[in-house]
Coordinates of C-alpha atoms in Angstrom, one line a residue:
M1 CA 12.9 28.8 -16.6
P2 CA 15.8 30.9 -15.6
R3 CA 14.7 34.1 -14.0
G4 CA 14.5 37.0 -16.5
L5 CA 15.0 34.8 -19.5
Y6 CA 12.4 34.6 -22.1
I7 CA 11.8 33.9 -25.9
K8 CA 11.2 37.3 -27.7
V9 CA 9.6 37.4 -31.0
V10 CA 10.1 40.3 -33.5
R11 CA 8.3 40.6 -36.8
P12 CA 10.2 43.0 -39.2
R13 CA 8.7 43.4 -42.7
G14 CA 6.2 40.4 -42.2
Q15 CA 9.0 38.0 -41.2
T16 CA 9.1 36.1 -37.8
Y17 CA 12.2 36.1 -35.9
A18 CA 13.0 34.5 -32.4
Q19 CA 15.6 35.8 -29.9
L20 CA 16.6 34.6 -26.5
A21 CA 16.4 37.7 -24.3
R22 CA 16.5 38.8 -20.8
G23 CA 15.5 41.9 -18.8
I24 CA 18.0 43.9 -16.9
R25 CA 16.8 46.5 -14.5
E26 CA 18.7 49.8 -14.5
G27 CA 17.3 52.1 -11.8
T28 CA 13.8 52.5 -12.6
K29 CA 13.9 51.1 -16.1
V30 CA 14.2 47.6 -17.5
R31 CA 16.6 47.1 -20.6
T32 CA 16.2 44.1 -22.9
E33 CA 19.4 42.3 -23.7
V34 CA 19.4 39.8 -26.5
L35 CA 21.6 36.8 -25.8
V36 CA 21.0 34.6 -28.9
N37 CA 19.3 35.2 -32.3
F38 CA 17.5 32.0 -33.4
G39 CA 16.7 33.3 -36.9
R40 CA 13.4 33.0 -38.8
V41 CA 11.0 30.6 -37.2
T42 CA 7.5 29.1 -37.7
P43 CA 4.7 29.3 -34.9
E44 CA 5.4 25.8 -34.1
Q45 CA 9.0 26.4 -33.5
I46 CA 8.4 29.3 -31.3
E47 CA 6.4 27.0 -29.0
N48 CA 9.1 24.4 -29.1
L49 CA 11.7 27.1 -28.0
R50 CA 9.5 28.2 -25.1
R51 CA 9.1 24.7 -23.9
W52 CA 12.8 24.1 -24.4
L53 CA 13.7 27.2 -22.3
A54 CA 11.3 26.0 -19.4
T55 CA 12.7 22.7 -19.0
D56 CA 15.8 23.5 -17.1
P57 CA 16.1 26.3 -14.6
R58 CA 19.9 26.2 -14.9
F59 CA 19.8 26.8 -18.7
P60 CA 22.8 25.1 -20.3
L61 CA 24.9 26.7 -23.1
A62 CA 22.5 27.4 -25.9
P63 CA 23.2 26.0 -29.4
R64 CA 24.2 28.1 -32.3
P65 CA 21.3 30.1 -34.0
R66 CA 21.4 28.2 -37.4
D67 CA 21.3 24.9 -35.5
I68 CA 18.3 25.6 -33.5
A69 CA 16.3 27.1 -36.3
D70 CA 15.0 23.9 -37.7
L71 CA 13.9 21.7 -34.7
S72 CA 12.9 18.7 -37.0
E73 CA 16.3 17.6 -36.8
L74 CA 16.0 16.7 -33.0
S75 CA 16.1 12.9 -32.3
V76 CA 15.7 10.9 -29.1
R77 CA 18.6 9.1 -28.1
Q78 CA 17.5 7.5 -24.9
S79 CA 14.5 7.4 -22.5
W80 CA 14.0 6.8 -18.9
S81 CA 10.8 6.1 -16.8
Y82 CA 10.1 9.4 -15.0
G83 CA 6.4 10.2 -14.3
K84 CA 5.6 7.9 -11.1
V85 CA 9.3 8.0 -9.7
A86 CA 9.4 11.9 -10.0
I87 CA 6.2 12.4 -8.1
G88 CA 7.3 9.8 -5.3
H89 CA 10.6 11.6 -5.1
F90 CA 9.0 15.0 -4.9
L91 CA 6.7 13.6 -2.0
W92 CA 9.5 12.0 -0.3
R93 CA 11.3 15.4 0.0
K94 CA 8.2 17.5 0.5
L95 CA 7.2 15.4 3.4
G96 CA 10.7 15.7 4.9
L97 CA 11.3 11.8 4.7
H98 CA 14.8 12.5 3.2
Q99 CA 15.8 14.7 6.1
L100 CA 14.3 12.4 8.6
A101 CA 16.2 9.5 7.2
L102 CA 19.4 11.6 7.4
E103 CA 18.7 12.4 11.1
T104 CA 17.9 8.8 12.3
L105 CA 20.8 7.6 10.4
N106 CA 23.3 9.9 12.2
G107 CA 26.5 8.1 13.0
V108 CA 26.0 5.7 10.0
P109 CA 29.0 5.9 7.6
H110 CA 28.0 7.4 4.1
K111 CA 24.6 8.2 5.6
G112 CA 23.7 10.3 2.5
R113 CA 24.3 7.3 0.2
V114 CA 22.3 5.1 2.6
A115 CA 19.4 7.6 2.5
A116 CA 19.6 7.7 -1.1
L117 CA 19.4 3.6 -1.5
L118 CA 16.5 3.5 0.9
E119 CA 14.6 6.0 -1.1
A120 CA 15.4 4.0 -4.4
I121 CA 13.9 1.0 -2.7
V122 CA 10.7 2.8 -1.9
L123 CA 10.5 4.3 -5.3
N124 CA 11.0 0.9 -6.9
R125 CA 7.9 -0.3 -4.9
L126 CA 5.9 2.5 -6.3
D127 CA 7.0 1.9 -10.0
D128 CA 7.9 -1.6 -10.7
P129 CA 8.4 -3.8 -7.6
T130 CA 11.2 -6.1 -7.7
S131 CA 13.9 -8.0 -5.6
K132 CA 16.9 -6.1 -4.3
Y133 CA 19.0 -7.9 -6.8
G134 CA 16.5 -6.7 -9.5
L135 CA 16.9 -3.2 -8.5
L136 CA 20.3 -3.1 -10.2
E137 CA 18.5 -3.7 -13.6
W138 CA 15.6 -1.4 -12.8
L139 CA 17.6 1.7 -11.8
P140 CA 19.3 2.5 -15.1
T141 CA 15.8 2.4 -16.8
T142 CA 14.7 5.1 -14.8
A143 CA 15.3 8.9 -13.9
V144 CA 16.1 7.8 -10.2
P145 CA 19.7 7.8 -10.6
F146 CA 19.6 11.5 -11.7
F147 CA 17.4 12.4 -8.5
L148 CA 19.5 10.6 -6.1
H149 CA 22.9 11.0 -7.9
L150 CA 23.6 7.3 -7.9
D151 CA 25.7 5.6 -10.5
P152 CA 24.1 2.3 -11.2
E153 CA 27.3 0.8 -12.4
R154 CA 29.0 1.2 -9.1
L155 CA 26.2 -0.3 -7.1
H156 CA 25.7 -3.8 -6.0
D157 CA 23.1 -5.7 -4.1
N158 CA 25.0 -5.9 -0.9
L159 CA 24.8 -2.1 -0.6
F160 CA 21.1 -2.2 -0.5
Y161 CA 21.3 -5.0 2.2
R162 CA 23.6 -2.9 4.2
A163 CA 21.2 0.1 3.8
M164 CA 18.3 -2.0 5.0
D165 CA 20.3 -3.2 7.9
A166 CA 21.1 0.4 8.9
F167 CA 17.5 1.4 8.7
W168 CA 16.3 -1.5 10.8
R169 CA 18.6 -0.4 13.5
A170 CA 17.2 3.2 13.3
K171 CA 13.5 2.1 12.9
D172 CA 12.4 2.7 16.5
R173 CA 13.9 6.3 16.1
F174 CA 12.3 7.0 12.5
E175 CA 8.7 5.9 13.3
P176 CA 7.9 8.2 16.2
K177 CA 9.5 11.3 14.3
L178 CA 7.5 10.2 11.1
F179 CA 4.1 10.0 13.3
E180 CA 4.8 13.6 14.7
R181 CA 5.9 15.3 11.7
V182 CA 3.7 13.6 8.9
V183 CA 1.0 11.3 10.2
R184 CA -0.5 13.2 13.2
P185 CA -0.6 16.6 11.2
M186 CA -2.5 14.9 8.4
S187 CA -5.0 13.0 10.6
Q188 CA -8.3 14.5 11.5
S189 CA -9.2 11.7 14.0
S190 CA -9.4 12.1 17.8
G191 CA -7.1 9.3 19.0
V192 CA -8.8 6.4 17.0
L193 CA -6.4 3.7 16.4
Y194 CA -6.9 0.8 14.0
H195 CA -5.0 -2.3 14.6
D196 CA -5.0 -5.6 12.3
L197 CA -2.7 -8.6 11.6
T198 CA -1.8 -10.1 8.3
S199 CA 0.6 -12.8 7.0
S200 CA 2.9 -12.9 4.1
Y201 CA 4.5 -16.1 2.7
F202 CA 8.1 -16.9 2.1
E203 CA 9.8 -18.0 -1.3
G204 CA 12.3 -20.6 0.1
E205 CA 12.7 -21.7 3.7
G206 CA 12.8 -18.1 5.2
G207 CA 14.4 -18.2 8.5
P208 CA 13.5 -18.2 12.3
L209 CA 10.3 -16.0 11.7
A210 CA 9.0 -18.5 8.9
Q211 CA 6.6 -20.8 10.5
F212 CA 3.3 -22.4 9.3
G213 CA 0.2 -20.9 10.5
Y214 CA -3.3 -19.4 9.6
S215 CA -2.5 -18.1 6.0
R216 CA -4.3 -14.9 5.0
D217 CA -2.7 -15.4 1.6
R218 CA -4.4 -18.8 1.3
R219 CA -0.9 -20.4 1.0
A220 CA -1.1 -23.1 3.7
D221 CA 1.7 -24.8 1.8
R222 CA 4.3 -22.1 2.6
P223 CA 6.0 -21.0 5.8
Q224 CA 4.9 -17.4 6.5
V225 CA 5.8 -14.1 8.7
S226 CA 3.0 -12.5 10.7
W227 CA 2.9 -8.7 11.0
G228 CA 0.7 -6.2 12.6
M229 CA 0.1 -2.6 11.7
V230 CA -1.7 0.3 13.4
V231 CA -3.0 3.1 11.3
T232 CA -5.2 6.3 11.6
P233 CA -8.8 6.3 10.2
E234 CA -7.3 8.0 7.2
G235 CA -5.3 4.9 6.6
L236 CA -1.9 6.4 7.3
P237 CA 0.5 3.9 9.0
I238 CA 1.7 4.7 12.5
T239 CA 3.8 1.6 13.2
L240 CA 4.2 -2.1 12.4
Q241 CA 5.5 -5.2 14.2
V242 CA 6.7 -8.4 13.0
Y243 CA 6.2 -11.8 14.4
P244 CA 6.7 -15.5 13.7
G245 CA 4.2 -17.0 11.2
N246 CA 2.3 -19.1 13.9
T247 CA 1.4 -15.9 16.1
T248 CA -2.2 -15.6 17.1
D249 CA -3.9 -12.2 16.9
N250 CA -4.7 -11.7 20.6
T251 CA -0.9 -12.1 21.8
T252 CA 0.1 -9.1 19.7
V253 CA -2.1 -6.4 21.3
I254 CA -0.2 -6.0 24.7
G255 CA 3.0 -5.5 22.9
M256 CA 1.6 -3.1 20.3
V257 CA -0.1 -0.9 23.1
D258 CA 3.3 -0.8 25.1
R259 CA 5.0 0.3 21.9
L260 CA 2.3 3.1 21.2
T261 CA 2.7 4.3 24.8
R262 CA 6.5 4.0 25.2
L263 CA 7.7 5.4 21.7
F264 CA 4.9 7.4 20.6
G265 CA 3.7 8.9 23.7
L266 CA 0.1 7.8 23.1
K267 CA -1.7 7.4 26.5
E268 CA -5.4 7.6 25.5
G269 CA -7.7 7.1 22.4
T270 CA -10.0 4.4 21.2
Y271 CA -8.3 1.1 20.0
V272 CA -10.3 -0.8 17.3
G273 CA -9.4 -4.2 16.5
D274 CA -11.0 -7.3 14.6
R275 CA -12.0 -10.9 15.6
G276 CA -9.4 -12.9 17.7
M277 CA -7.8 -9.8 19.3
K278 CA -10.0 -9.8 22.4
S279 CA -8.9 -11.6 25.6
E280 CA -9.5 -10.6 29.2
E281 CA -5.8 -9.9 29.6
V282 CA -6.1 -7.6 26.7
L283 CA -9.1 -5.6 28.0
A284 CA -7.3 -5.3 31.3
D285 CA -4.2 -4.1 29.5
L286 CA -5.9 -1.5 27.4
H287 CA -7.7 0.0 30.5
A288 CA -4.5 0.2 32.3
H289 CA -2.9 2.1 29.7
G290 CA -5.9 4.5 29.3
F291 CA -7.3 3.2 26.1
H292 CA -11.0 2.6 25.3
Y293 CA -11.7 -0.2 22.9
V294 CA -14.1 -1.4 20.3
L295 CA -13.2 -5.0 19.6
A296 CA -14.9 -7.7 17.5
E297 CA -16.0 -11.0 19.2
V298 CA -15.7 -14.5 17.9
N299 CA -19.5 -15.5 17.0
R300 CA -19.1 -18.9 18.7
N301 CA -18.3 -17.1 22.0
V302 CA -21.3 -14.8 22.0
E303 CA -24.1 -16.8 20.5
E304 CA -26.4 -16.2 23.5
I305 CA -25.8 -12.5 23.0
I306 CA -26.9 -12.7 19.3
L307 CA -30.0 -14.6 20.3
Q308 CA -30.8 -11.9 22.9
A309 CA -30.3 -9.2 20.2
Q310 CA -32.6 -10.9 17.6
K311 CA -35.4 -10.2 20.0
L312 CA -34.7 -6.3 20.1
P313 CA -35.8 -3.6 17.7
P314 CA -33.1 -2.9 15.2
V315 CA -31.7 0.6 14.4
A316 CA -30.3 1.5 10.9
V317 CA -26.7 2.2 10.6
S318 CA -26.6 2.2 6.8
E319 CA -28.6 0.9 3.9
Q320 CA -27.4 -2.7 4.7
N321 CA -26.5 -2.7 8.4
Q322 CA -28.8 -2.7 11.5
V323 CA -27.5 -2.4 15.1
R324 CA -28.8 -3.5 18.4
E325 CA -27.3 -3.2 21.9
V326 CA -27.2 -5.9 24.7
I327 CA -25.9 -5.5 28.2
D328 CA -25.0 -8.8 29.8
R329 CA -25.3 -9.7 33.4
E330 CA -21.8 -8.3 34.4
G331 CA -22.7 -4.9 32.8
R332 CA -20.5 -5.6 29.7
R333 CA -21.7 -3.6 26.6
F334 CA -22.2 -5.6 23.3
I335 CA -23.2 -4.0 19.9
V336 CA -24.7 -6.5 17.7
L337 CA -24.8 -6.0 14.0
L338 CA -26.8 -7.7 11.1
N339 CA -26.0 -7.2 7.3
E340 CA -29.0 -8.9 5.5
E341 CA -26.7 -8.8 2.1
R342 CA -24.0 -10.4 3.9
R343 CA -26.2 -13.0 5.5
K344 CA -27.6 -13.9 2.1
T345 CA -24.1 -14.2 0.6
E346 CA -22.7 -16.3 3.5
L347 CA -25.7 -18.7 3.2
E348 CA -25.2 -19.1 -0.6
N349 CA -21.7 -19.8 -0.2
L350 CA -22.2 -22.2 2.6
G351 CA -25.0 -24.0 0.6
R352 CA -22.9 -24.1 -2.4
R353 CA -20.0 -25.8 -0.6
I354 CA -22.4 -28.3 1.2
A355 CA -24.1 -29.3 -2.3
Q356 CA -20.6 -29.7 -3.7
G357 CA -19.5 -32.0 -0.9
E358 CA -22.6 -34.0 -1.0
A359 CA -22.2 -34.5 -4.9
I360 CA -18.7 -35.8 -4.1
L361 CA -20.1 -38.4 -1.6
Y362 CA -22.8 -39.3 -4.0
Q363 CA -20.4 -40.1 -6.7
L364 CA -18.2 -42.1 -4.3
R365 CA -21.2 -44.1 -3.0
R366 CA -22.1 -45.1 -6.7
A367 CA -18.6 -46.2 -7.3
W368 CA -18.3 -48.2 -4.0
A369 CA -21.7 -49.9 -4.9
K370 CA -20.0 -51.3 -8.1
R371 CA -16.7 -52.2 -6.5
P372 CA -17.2 -52.7 -2.8
R373 CA -14.5 -51.7 -0.5
H374 CA -13.4 -52.3 3.0
H375 CA -15.0 -49.6 5.2
H376 CA -11.6 -48.3 6.5
T377 CA -10.9 -47.7 2.8
I378 CA -14.0 -46.0 2.0
L379 CA -13.5 -43.6 5.0
R380 CA -10.1 -42.7 3.9
Q381 CA -11.2 -42.0 0.3
A382 CA -14.2 -40.0 1.4
H383 CA -11.9 -37.7 3.7
A384 CA -9.3 -37.5 0.8
A385 CA -11.9 -36.6 -1.8
L386 CA -13.3 -33.7 0.5
A387 CA -9.9 -32.5 1.6
A388 CA -8.8 -32.2 -2.0
K389 CA -11.6 -29.6 -2.7
G390 CA -11.2 -27.7 0.7
L391 CA -14.5 -29.2 2.1
S392 CA -13.1 -31.3 5.0
D393 CA -14.6 -28.8 7.5
L394 CA -18.2 -29.6 6.4
F395 CA -19.0 -33.2 7.6
E396 CA -18.5 -35.7 10.3
I397 CA -18.2 -38.7 8.4
E398 CA -18.6 -42.3 9.9
W399 CA -19.3 -45.8 9.0
D400 CA -22.5 -47.3 10.3
E401 CA -23.4 -51.0 9.3
A402 CA -27.0 -50.2 10.4
T403 CA -27.7 -47.8 7.7
V404 CA -28.6 -48.6 4.1
R405 CA -25.6 -47.0 2.5
G406 CA -23.1 -47.6 5.3
L407 CA -21.4 -44.2 5.0
T408 CA -23.1 -41.3 7.0
A409 CA -22.3 -37.7 6.5
K410 CA -23.6 -35.3 9.2
L411 CA -23.0 -31.5 9.1
K412 CA -20.6 -30.6 11.8
E413 CA -21.8 -28.3 14.5
G414 CA -19.6 -25.4 13.4
R415 CA -21.3 -25.3 10.1
R416 CA -24.7 -25.5 11.6
R417 CA -23.7 -22.5 13.7
D418 CA -22.7 -20.7 10.7
R419 CA -26.1 -21.1 9.1
R420 CA -27.6 -19.7 12.4
L421 CA -25.2 -16.7 12.8
A422 CA -24.9 -15.8 9.0
G423 CA -24.7 -12.1 8.7
W424 CA -24.3 -11.3 12.5
W425 CA -21.3 -10.0 14.3
V426 CA -20.6 -8.7 17.7
L427 CA -18.7 -5.9 19.2
T428 CA -17.5 -5.2 22.6
T429 CA -16.9 -1.8 23.8
D430 CA -16.3 0.3 27.1
T431 CA -16.9 3.5 25.3
D432 CA -20.1 5.6 26.0
L433 CA -20.7 6.3 22.2
P434 CA -24.2 5.6 20.6
P435 CA -24.4 2.0 19.1
E436 CA -24.6 3.5 15.6
E437 CA -21.2 5.5 16.3
V438 CA -19.6 2.2 17.5
A439 CA -20.7 0.4 14.5
R440 CA -19.3 3.0 12.1
L441 CA -16.1 3.0 14.0
Y442 CA -15.6 -0.7 13.5
M443 CA -16.5 -0.5 9.9
G444 CA -13.7 1.9 9.5
L445 CA -11.4 -0.9 10.1
S446 CA -11.9 -1.5 6.2
I447 CA -9.3 1.1 5.6
I448 CA -6.4 -1.3 7.0
E449 CA -7.9 -4.2 5.0
Q450 CA -7.6 -1.9 1.8
G451 CA -4.0 -1.3 2.9
W452 CA -3.3 -5.0 3.1
R453 CA -4.5 -5.5 -0.5
E454 CA -2.4 -2.7 -2.0
L455 CA 0.6 -3.8 -0.1
K456 CA 0.2 -7.4 -1.3
S457 CA -1.0 -6.8 -4.9
G458 CA 0.3 -3.3 -6.1
L459 CA 3.4 -3.0 -3.8
E460 CA 4.0 -6.8 -4.1
V461 CA 5.1 -7.2 -0.4
R462 CA 5.3 -10.9 -0.9
P463 CA 6.8 -13.5 -1.5
I464 CA 9.3 -12.6 1.0
R465 CA 12.7 -13.7 0.0
H466 CA 14.9 -12.6 3.2
R467 CA 16.0 -14.9 5.8
L468 CA 17.3 -12.5 8.5
E469 CA 14.7 -11.2 10.8
R470 CA 16.1 -7.5 10.5
R471 CA 15.9 -7.5 6.8
I472 CA 12.4 -9.0 6.9
E473 CA 11.3 -6.2 9.1
A474 CA 13.2 -3.6 7.0
H475 CA 11.6 -4.8 3.7
L476 CA 8.2 -4.6 5.2
F477 CA 8.7 -1.1 6.6
L478 CA 10.0 0.1 3.2
C479 CA 7.0 -1.4 1.7
V480 CA 4.9 0.5 4.2
L481 CA 6.6 3.9 3.5
A482 CA 5.8 3.4 -0.3
Y483 CA 2.2 2.7 1.0
L484 CA 2.2 5.9 2.9
L485 CA 3.2 7.9 -0.2
E486 CA 0.1 6.3 -2.0
R487 CA -2.1 7.3 0.8
V488 CA -0.9 10.8 0.9
V489 CA -1.5 11.0 -3.0
E490 CA -4.9 9.6 -2.5
L491 CA -6.0 12.1 0.3
H492 CA -4.7 15.0 -1.9
V493 CA -6.5 13.8 -5.0
R494 CA -9.9 13.1 -3.2
M495 CA -9.8 16.6 -1.8
R496 CA -10.1 17.8 -5.4
D497 CA -12.9 15.3 -6.2
Y498 CA -10.9 12.7 -8.1
E499 CA -12.3 9.3 -7.5
L500 CA -9.0 7.5 -7.7
T501 CA -6.9 5.5 -5.2
G502 CA -3.4 6.7 -4.7
A503 CA -2.0 3.7 -6.9
K504 CA -4.4 4.7 -9.9
A505 CA -3.6 8.3 -9.5
L506 CA 0.2 7.5 -10.0
D507 CA -0.4 5.3 -12.7
Q508 CA -1.8 8.0 -14.9
F509 CA 1.8 9.2 -15.1
R510 CA 3.3 6.1 -16.2
T511 CA 3.7 7.2 -19.6
I512 CA 5.8 10.3 -18.8
M513 CA 9.4 9.6 -19.7
L514 CA 12.5 11.7 -19.5
N515 CA 14.1 11.7 -22.9
E516 CA 17.6 12.7 -24.0
V517 CA 17.3 14.5 -27.4
E518 CA 20.1 15.4 -29.8
L519 CA 20.5 18.0 -32.5
A520 CA 21.7 16.4 -35.7
K521 CA 25.2 17.1 -36.7
T522 CA 25.9 19.4 -33.7
G523 CA 26.5 17.2 -30.8
W524 CA 24.1 19.2 -28.8
R525 CA 21.9 17.2 -26.2
R526 CA 19.1 18.0 -23.9
R527 CA 17.0 16.1 -21.5
L528 CA 13.4 16.9 -21.8
V529 CA 10.3 15.6 -20.1
T530 CA 7.3 14.1 -22.2
E531 CA 4.6 16.8 -22.5
M532 CA 1.7 16.1 -20.3
T533 CA -1.8 16.2 -21.3
K534 CA -4.4 18.7 -19.8
E535 CA -5.9 16.0 -17.6
Q536 CA -2.3 14.8 -16.3
R537 CA -1.4 18.5 -15.5
S538 CA -4.6 18.9 -13.5
L539 CA -4.0 15.7 -11.5
L540 CA -0.5 16.6 -10.9
G541 CA -1.7 20.0 -9.3
A542 CA -4.3 18.0 -7.3
I543 CA -1.3 15.9 -5.8
G544 CA 0.6 19.1 -4.9
V545 CA 3.3 19.0 -7.5
A546 CA 4.0 22.2 -9.4
G547 CA 4.0 21.6 -13.2
L548 CA 7.1 23.9 -13.9
L549 CA 9.1 21.9 -11.4
F550 CA 7.9 18.7 -12.8
D551 CA 8.6 19.6 -16.5
A552 CA 12.1 20.7 -15.5
G553 CA 13.3 17.3 -14.9
P554 CA 15.4 15.8 -12.1
R555 CA 16.9 19.2 -11.4
G556 CA 13.6 21.0 -10.9
L557 CA 12.5 18.3 -8.3
D558 CA 15.7 18.6 -6.1

């Protein structure tokens, strides 16, 4: 609302009239100046006038009094999606990401427009993720062009691609500043770093990075890219690295540690990683860079440690988890955990798969009894039938003429080991923390797993449709920036006792629109924001957005 402007209500001779007025200070006194007489009004129209005045701090030319007296003649001409993108835009500016983008894009032609295009890509991920080409259809349906002063009709997809290219070149300057200005101040941890690797599959051929490898998306039929991320215990992203799709976990740690040391100046802390990241070379490198570590072991490599731990008394870490400590002959420290609920689930899943595989072989034996086949054909059909159901890892299948049924199926050693070690897992650490604290540190790694789920499902980081390495990395990084905004929202609302994720908190504002209204027969138009519910207004305050600024529309959040 403009400073000093208000709706004045007067009631001469029992009639109610409204006026647009302002206070003018003259010395020690304040004089009221009436700017517009709206005429006789109802109580509802008074409230409408007050909302109307509050919507725009720059207050455009007021309509004539006789036109505004009957607000029932207002009609909505057009609407734009507003709620989620408005909050995203506000946080982008509040966290200083716009200014940071301008700084790191210094020297790039039209850097203001480039920064606006990058923000538009991030806001799209928050609101309705689509391809860069799809952005051109999405933009005109939202309030984003008003925020960023973009004309959708003058945009084309190549502008977005060029903006991504410029951002990719600036990434190594952007990330350290983002860490110092946003991530580090919001983190309460004492140097704990969580590192994990995931994969995302391609739509189409991909490019040099597109390789077949272990698929975390369960899409072994598609080439993929692997990428690793380091986050704080609060789940705030610090940095990411991109690798060919066939990259193994332990080959990424040394490069990531070097990046954290060289670009971010991190020279101490506790490095926490999942199974597959440990090697002797990795441990030596972490030690050389001043980092302690908590790394998960692959069970098949430490079965002897687990057998030793099973003889020791447990210490409860939580309702489901027990912990034991084992020191091996070389003095290396192992923290061994058992989760009984997890053990029960793993045994049930393995038993179900074994029963399914045995049922398939039973049906095949019955069919072969009726129509005998050559044993080579029988073995080939058995392998194919199990593989079709994802069960080829269960049995060693052979043909033995000495047996009654000829075909033998023996459970593989790996699956027998899974039975023995179900529910157990092992950590190795060089810290002197109590075993329970080491276990809790490792279990905190679930925060990055939560991030992967949101990036892949809510923010739809994949399938990846880019071919060029720089655009793949820029695409992933912009998705991570959208996730950063969601994490900030979640941290804010949870401090106010809302049990909501960042994504669900933002979804509460999906119904908020920016509406262009018109007063019939006058040509007078105004853009108004949908009235929020009491619950939405309270949640907005928890996020940290002032209600008056939000209600004022795009100009209020500039």
